[in-house]
PDB file of C-alpha atoms in Angstrom:
ATOM      1  CA  UNK A 216     112.777 -68.212 -80.492  1.00 76.00           C
ATOM      2  CA  UNK A 217     112.063 -70.741 -77.945  1.00 87.00           C
ATOM      3  CA  UNK A 218     114.401 -71.319 -74.815  1.00 93.00           C
ATOM      4  CA  UNK A 219     115.280 -75.276 -74.662  1.00 97.00           C
ATOM      5  CA  UNK A 220     115.780 -76.650 -71.274  1.00 97.00           C
ATOM      6  CA  UNK A 221     117.169 -80.037 -70.570  1.00 97.00           C
ATOM      7  CA  UNK A 222     115.654 -82.363 -67.887  1.00 96.00           C
ATOM      8  CA  UNK A 223     118.371 -84.345 -67.757  1.00 91.00           C
ATOM      9  CA  UNK A 224     121.964 -85.140 -65.311  1.00 87.00           C
ATOM     10  CA  UNK A 225     123.248 -87.237 -68.072  1.00 89.00           C
ATOM     11  CA  UNK A 226     126.496 -85.879 -69.563  1.00 92.00           C
ATOM     12  CA  UNK A 227     125.953 -87.514 -72.644  1.00 93.00           C
ATOM     13  CA  UNK A 228     122.860 -86.010 -73.427  1.00 95.00           C
ATOM     14  CA  UNK A 229     124.362 -82.651 -72.643  1.00 96.00           C
ATOM     15  CA  UNK A 230     126.998 -83.789 -75.317  1.00 96.00           C
ATOM     16  CA  UNK A 231     124.964 -84.705 -77.792  1.00 96.00           C
ATOM     17  CA  UNK A 232     122.862 -81.982 -77.891  1.00 96.00           C
ATOM     18  CA  UNK A 233     125.778 -79.417 -78.027  1.00 95.00           C
ATOM     19  CA  UNK A 234     127.068 -81.960 -81.053  1.00 95.00           C
ATOM     20  CA  UNK A 235     123.880 -80.680 -83.203  1.00 96.00           C
ATOM     21  CA  UNK A 236     124.612 -77.194 -82.218  1.00 96.00           C
ATOM     22  CA  UNK A 237     121.292 -76.664 -80.113  1.00 96.00           C
ATOM     23  CA  UNK A 238     122.338 -74.010 -76.819  1.00 96.00           C
ATOM     24  CA  UNK A 239     120.554 -74.985 -73.586  1.00 96.00           C
ATOM     25  CA  UNK A 240     120.032 -75.046 -69.888  1.00 96.00           C
ATOM     26  CA  UNK A 241     120.143 -77.851 -67.764  1.00 95.00           C
ATOM     27  CA  UNK A 242     117.776 -78.256 -64.635  1.00 94.00           C
ATOM     28  CA  UNK A 243     116.704 -80.924 -62.364  1.00 87.00           C
ATOM     29  CA  UNK A 244     113.611 -83.404 -62.884  1.00 88.00           C
ATOM     30  CA  UNK A 245     113.573 -85.851 -60.034  1.00 88.00           C
ATOM     31  CA  UNK A 246     110.724 -88.294 -60.393  1.00 93.00           C
ATOM     32  CA  UNK A 247     110.087 -91.881 -59.387  1.00 92.00           C
ATOM     33  CA  UNK A 248     111.488 -94.198 -62.152  1.00 90.00           C
ATOM     34  CA  UNK A 249     110.048 -97.399 -60.882  1.00 90.00           C
ATOM     35  CA  UNK A 250     108.430 -99.755 -63.899  1.00 90.00           C
ATOM     36  CA  UNK A 251     104.563 -99.910 -63.161  1.00 92.00           C
ATOM     37  CA  UNK A 252     102.701-103.514 -62.983  1.00 91.00           C
ATOM     38  CA  UNK A 253     103.093-105.088 -65.766  1.00 90.00           C
ATOM     39  CA  UNK A 254     103.779-102.132 -67.672  1.00 94.00           C
ATOM     40  CA  UNK A 255     105.961-102.683 -70.841  1.00 95.00           C
ATOM     41  CA  UNK A 256     109.306-101.188 -71.739  1.00 95.00           C
ATOM     42  CA  UNK A 257     107.722 -98.956 -74.870  1.00 96.00           C
ATOM     43  CA  UNK A 258     105.341 -97.386 -72.337  1.00 97.00           C
ATOM     44  CA  UNK A 259     107.745 -97.257 -69.625  1.00 97.00           C
ATOM     45  CA  UNK A 260     110.201 -95.106 -71.625  1.00 96.00           C
ATOM     46  CA  UNK A 261     107.507 -92.984 -73.209  1.00 97.00           C
ATOM     47  CA  UNK A 262     106.096 -92.010 -69.600  1.00 98.00           C
ATOM     48  CA  UNK A 263     109.180 -91.590 -67.720  1.00 97.00           C
ATOM     49  CA  UNK A 264     110.718 -89.187 -70.980  1.00 97.00           C
ATOM     50  CA  UNK A 265     107.471 -87.180 -70.749  1.00 97.00           C
ATOM     51  CA  UNK A 266     106.976 -86.884 -67.196  1.00 97.00           C
ATOM     52  CA  UNK A 267     110.496 -85.796 -66.928  1.00 97.00           C
ATOM     53  CA  UNK A 268     110.022 -82.785 -69.681  1.00 97.00           C
ATOM     54  CA  UNK A 269     106.582 -81.916 -67.735  1.00 97.00           C
ATOM     55  CA  UNK A 270     108.189 -81.867 -64.271  1.00 96.00           C
ATOM     56  CA  UNK A 271     110.947 -79.461 -65.623  1.00 96.00           C
ATOM     57  CA  UNK A 272     108.314 -77.477 -67.350  1.00 96.00           C
ATOM     58  CA  UNK A 273     106.441 -76.758 -64.104  1.00 95.00           C
ATOM     59  CA  UNK A 274     109.497 -76.154 -62.264  1.00 95.00           C
ATOM     60  CA  UNK A 275     110.193 -72.961 -64.356  1.00 94.00           C
ATOM     61  CA  UNK A 276     109.308 -69.426 -62.481  1.00 91.00           C
ATOM     62  CA  UNK A 277     108.476 -68.242 -66.110  1.00 90.00           C
ATOM     63  CA  UNK A 278     108.121 -71.081 -68.879  1.00 88.00           C
ATOM     64  CA  UNK A 279     106.375 -68.264 -71.146  1.00 89.00           C
ATOM     65  CA  UNK A 280     108.678 -69.356 -74.257  1.00 93.00           C
ATOM     66  CA  UNK A 281     110.210 -72.349 -72.709  1.00 96.00           C
ATOM     67  CA  UNK A 282     110.160 -75.757 -73.943  1.00 97.00           C
ATOM     68  CA  UNK A 283     111.921 -78.732 -71.572  1.00 98.00           C
ATOM     69  CA  UNK A 284     113.609 -81.749 -73.216  1.00 98.00           C
ATOM     70  CA  UNK A 285     112.752 -84.909 -71.217  1.00 98.00           C
ATOM     71  CA  UNK A 286     114.638 -88.214 -72.015  1.00 97.00           C
ATOM     72  CA  UNK A 287     114.747 -91.903 -71.079  1.00 95.00           C
ATOM     73  CA  UNK A 288     116.657 -95.075 -72.257  1.00 94.00           C
ATOM     74  CA  UNK A 289     115.958 -98.814 -71.251  1.00 94.00           C
ATOM     75  CA  UNK A 290     117.860-101.795 -71.905  1.00 97.00           C
ATOM     76  CA  UNK A 291     115.839-104.465 -72.796  1.00 97.00           C
ATOM     77  CA  UNK A 292     116.456-108.329 -72.958  1.00 97.00           C
ATOM     78  CA  UNK A 293     113.658-110.877 -73.590  1.00 95.00           C
ATOM     79  CA  UNK A 294     110.974-108.526 -72.302  1.00 92.00           C
ATOM     80  CA  UNK A 295     112.511-107.604 -69.036  1.00 94.00           C
ATOM     81  CA  UNK A 296     114.072-103.796 -68.378  1.00 95.00           C
ATOM     82  CA  UNK A 297     117.333-104.107 -67.531  1.00 95.00           C
ATOM     83  CA  UNK A 298     118.376-100.838 -65.309  1.00 90.00           C
ATOM     84  CA  UNK A 299     121.285 -99.687 -63.626  1.00 91.00           C
ATOM     85  CA  UNK A 300     123.184-102.164 -61.847  1.00 95.00           C
ATOM     86  CA  UNK A 301     122.721-101.905 -57.618  1.00 94.00           C
ATOM     87  CA  UNK A 302     126.052-103.527 -57.254  1.00 96.00           C
ATOM     88  CA  UNK A 303     128.848-105.816 -58.867  1.00 96.00           C
ATOM     89  CA  UNK A 304     126.956-108.993 -58.610  1.00 96.00           C
ATOM     90  CA  UNK A 305     123.741-107.401 -60.394  1.00 97.00           C
ATOM     91  CA  UNK A 306     126.063-106.016 -63.205  1.00 97.00           C
ATOM     92  CA  UNK A 307     128.203-108.751 -63.786  1.00 97.00           C
ATOM     93  CA  UNK A 308     124.432-110.694 -64.254  1.00 97.00           C
ATOM     94  CA  UNK A 309     123.305-108.301 -66.825  1.00 97.00           C
ATOM     95  CA  UNK A 310     126.625-108.677 -68.616  1.00 98.00           C
ATOM     96  CA  UNK A 311     126.645-112.503 -68.553  1.00 97.00           C
ATOM     97  CA  UNK A 312     123.019-112.488 -69.666  1.00 98.00           C
ATOM     98  CA  UNK A 313     123.774-109.795 -72.776  1.00 98.00           C
ATOM     99  CA  UNK A 314     126.970-111.918 -73.791  1.00 98.00           C
ATOM    100  CA  UNK A 315     126.596-113.431 -77.058  1.00 98.00           C
ATOM    101  CA  UNK A 316     123.132-112.266 -77.822  1.00 98.00           C
ATOM    102  CA  UNK A 317     121.065-109.651 -79.326  1.00 98.00           C
ATOM    103  CA  UNK A 318     119.293-107.020 -77.155  1.00 98.00           C
ATOM    104  CA  UNK A 319     116.915-104.000 -77.614  1.00 98.00           C
ATOM    105  CA  UNK A 320     117.623-100.274 -76.426  1.00 98.00           C
ATOM    106  CA  UNK A 321     114.673 -98.332 -75.967  1.00 97.00           C
ATOM    107  CA  UNK A 322     114.710 -94.222 -76.029  1.00 97.00           C
ATOM    108  CA  UNK A 323     111.680 -92.008 -75.804  1.00 98.00           C
ATOM    109  CA  UNK A 324     112.815 -88.138 -76.273  1.00 98.00           C
ATOM    110  CA  UNK A 325     109.939 -85.893 -75.030  1.00 98.00           C
ATOM    111  CA  UNK A 326     109.243 -81.987 -75.545  1.00 98.00           C
ATOM    112  CA  UNK A 327     107.292 -79.981 -73.555  1.00 97.00           C
ATOM    113  CA  UNK A 328     105.688 -76.616 -73.560  1.00 97.00           C
ATOM    114  CA  UNK A 329     103.140 -74.407 -72.390  1.00 95.00           C
ATOM    115  CA  UNK A 330     100.632 -75.299 -74.792  1.00 95.00           C
ATOM    116  CA  UNK A 331     102.028 -78.890 -75.933  1.00 96.00           C
ATOM    117  CA  UNK A 332     103.718 -81.897 -75.779  1.00 97.00           C
ATOM    118  CA  UNK A 333     104.845 -84.752 -78.102  1.00 98.00           C
ATOM    119  CA  UNK A 334     107.142 -87.664 -77.517  1.00 98.00           C
ATOM    120  CA  UNK A 335     108.840 -90.497 -79.654  1.00 98.00           C
ATOM    121  CA  UNK A 336     110.189 -93.300 -79.200  1.00 98.00           C
ATOM    122  CA  UNK A 337     113.379 -95.037 -81.070  1.00 98.00           C
ATOM    123  CA  UNK A 338     114.493 -98.476 -80.747  1.00 98.00           C
ATOM    124  CA  UNK A 339     117.706 -99.999 -81.519  1.00 98.00           C
ATOM    125  CA  UNK A 340     118.795-103.626 -81.754  1.00 98.00           C
ATOM    126  CA  UNK A 341     122.593-104.258 -80.391  1.00 98.00           C
ATOM    127  CA  UNK A 342     124.063-107.745 -80.710  1.00 98.00           C
ATOM    128  CA  UNK A 343     127.142-108.081 -78.185  1.00 98.00           C
ATOM    129  CA  UNK A 344     130.007-110.790 -79.054  1.00 98.00           C
ATOM    130  CA  UNK A 345     130.364-113.438 -76.767  1.00 98.00           C
ATOM    131  CA  UNK A 346     132.131-112.071 -73.361  1.00 97.00           C
ATOM    132  CA  UNK A 347     135.821-114.043 -72.481  1.00 95.00           C
ATOM    133  CA  UNK A 348     135.826-115.139 -68.922  1.00 92.00           C
ATOM    134  CA  UNK A 349     137.299-111.869 -66.639  1.00 95.00           C
ATOM    135  CA  UNK A 350     136.170-110.032 -68.991  1.00 97.00           C
ATOM    136  CA  UNK A 351     132.850-108.839 -67.257  1.00 97.00           C
ATOM    137  CA  UNK A 352     134.738-108.739 -63.921  1.00 97.00           C
ATOM    138  CA  UNK A 353     137.630-106.251 -65.620  1.00 97.00           C
ATOM    139  CA  UNK A 354     134.910-103.716 -67.070  1.00 97.00           C
ATOM    140  CA  UNK A 355     133.136-103.345 -63.835  1.00 97.00           C
ATOM    141  CA  UNK A 356     136.650-102.554 -62.216  1.00 97.00           C
ATOM    142  CA  UNK A 357     136.814 -99.455 -64.365  1.00 97.00           C
ATOM    143  CA  UNK A 358     133.549 -98.321 -62.863  1.00 96.00           C
ATOM    144  CA  UNK A 359     131.790 -97.293 -66.122  1.00 96.00           C
ATOM    145  CA  UNK A 360     129.160 -99.707 -65.808  1.00 96.00           C
ATOM    146  CA  UNK A 361     127.645 -98.106 -62.571  1.00 93.00           C
ATOM    147  CA  UNK A 362     125.442 -95.850 -64.049  1.00 89.00           C
ATOM    148  CA  UNK A 363     124.679 -97.072 -67.286  1.00 92.00           C
ATOM    149  CA  UNK A 364     121.078 -99.237 -68.329  1.00 92.00           C
ATOM    150  CA  UNK A 365     122.183-102.792 -68.799  1.00 96.00           C
ATOM    151  CA  UNK A 366     126.048-102.025 -67.102  1.00 96.00           C
ATOM    152  CA  UNK A 367     127.173-100.995 -70.170  1.00 97.00           C
ATOM    153  CA  UNK A 368     127.998 -97.578 -72.314  1.00 96.00           C
ATOM    154  CA  UNK A 369     128.298 -98.325 -76.216  1.00 97.00           C
ATOM    155  CA  UNK A 370     130.164 -94.709 -76.473  1.00 96.00           C
ATOM    156  CA  UNK A 371     132.954 -95.719 -73.781  1.00 96.00           C
ATOM    157  CA  UNK A 372     135.068 -98.686 -73.360  1.00 97.00           C
ATOM    158  CA  UNK A 373     131.974-101.162 -73.767  1.00 97.00           C
ATOM    159  CA  UNK A 374     132.106-100.153 -77.305  1.00 97.00           C
ATOM    160  CA  UNK A 375     134.606-103.787 -77.877  1.00 97.00           C
ATOM    161  CA  UNK A 376     131.608-105.764 -76.779  1.00 98.00           C
ATOM    162  CA  UNK A 377     128.925-104.535 -79.672  1.00 98.00           C
ATOM    163  CA  UNK A 378     129.363-106.778 -83.064  1.00 98.00           C
ATOM    164  CA  UNK A 379     126.643-105.337 -84.561  1.00 98.00           C
ATOM    165  CA  UNK A 380     124.024-102.101 -84.283  1.00 98.00           C
ATOM    166  CA  UNK A 381     120.969-101.833 -86.519  1.00 98.00           C
ATOM    167  CA  UNK A 382     119.364 -98.584 -85.994  1.00 97.00           C
ATOM    168  CA  UNK A 383     120.322 -95.219 -84.071  1.00 98.00           C
ATOM    169  CA  UNK A 384     123.589 -94.901 -82.878  1.00 97.00           C
ATOM    170  CA  UNK A 385     123.232 -92.069 -80.347  1.00 98.00           C
ATOM    171  CA  UNK A 386     119.612 -93.119 -79.431  1.00 97.00           C
ATOM    172  CA  UNK A 387     121.200 -96.181 -77.948  1.00 97.00           C
ATOM    173  CA  UNK A 388     124.115 -93.222 -76.121  1.00 96.00           C
ATOM    174  CA  UNK A 389     120.797 -91.478 -74.812  1.00 95.00           C
ATOM    175  CA  UNK A 390     119.037 -89.622 -77.216  1.00 97.00           C
ATOM    176  CA  UNK A 391     118.165 -90.237 -81.213  1.00 98.00           C
ATOM    177  CA  UNK A 392     119.197 -86.939 -82.696  1.00 98.00           C
ATOM    178  CA  UNK A 393     117.883 -87.358 -86.166  1.00 98.00           C
ATOM    179  CA  UNK A 394     114.343 -87.568 -84.140  1.00 98.00           C
ATOM    180  CA  UNK A 395     115.248 -85.216 -81.804  1.00 98.00           C
ATOM    181  CA  UNK A 396     115.931 -82.425 -84.527  1.00 97.00           C
ATOM    182  CA  UNK A 397     113.407 -82.899 -86.316  1.00 98.00           C
ATOM    183  CA  UNK A 398     110.699 -82.519 -83.201  1.00 98.00           C
ATOM    184  CA  UNK A 399     112.990 -79.244 -82.063  1.00 97.00           C
ATOM    185  CA  UNK A 400     111.933 -78.003 -85.200  1.00 96.00           C
ATOM    186  CA  UNK A 401     108.175 -78.754 -84.827  1.00 96.00           C
ATOM    187  CA  UNK A 402     108.975 -76.590 -81.556  1.00 97.00           C
ATOM    188  CA  UNK A 403     110.860 -73.516 -83.431  1.00 95.00           C
ATOM    189  CA  UNK A 404     114.226 -74.773 -82.324  1.00 96.00           C
ATOM    190  CA  UNK A 405     116.837 -74.961 -85.152  1.00 95.00           C
ATOM    191  CA  UNK A 406     119.846 -77.194 -84.886  1.00 95.00           C
ATOM    192  CA  UNK A 407     123.282 -75.598 -85.950  1.00 94.00           C
ATOM    193  CA  UNK A 408     122.779 -72.309 -83.667  1.00 93.00           C
ATOM    194  CA  UNK A 409     126.286 -72.574 -82.251  1.00 86.00           C
ATOM    195  CA  UNK A 410     127.906 -73.779 -85.199  1.00 80.00           C
ATOM    196  CA  UNK A 411     130.306 -71.456 -87.074  1.00 78.00           C
ATOM    197  CA  UNK A 412     129.464 -70.580 -90.540  1.00 69.00           C
ATOM    198  CA  UNK A 413     131.980 -69.235 -93.168  1.00 69.00           C
ATOM    199  CA  UNK A 414     130.684 -66.123 -95.043  1.00 55.00           C
TER     200      UNK A 414
END
């Protein structure tokens, strides 16, 4: 059986993979995450996920039976990618822009082995209720938005802002589990490996 490596430092992605019973080893895959000029959001997340998987694969001393998973998530509003906030003012501006509106969350998952690679992008639609005065400031004070695309985490405190979700909840968190499981199966990595089975 192939060995799975996760080219991501995201604790959310580690938790999601563990949730479906897939053992893995985490490795680093530092890449430039800057968007290219006029690059569409779909192409951006697809490119970064593939690049992370391929850089991770290249970093292994022996990749004979290795499969590396890379993923990337982008929050998109009016065609603009909202990345991780640089500071308080940027986070508050993002949250104000998302307030009372629908936005897209695009998550790409890529797998790379020595012989092939595959990538898939999952799009979900998330609607925020209108934020009340002071809510964005109070949310920023929790420090949760600091390392989140779009300045929020649906799996955390910001769940109270989300009035509607169309698509994959796990994809919004950072890894579309249904699609990831199907892709892993194609690379001969089954799910539920670490789940106890009653005999």
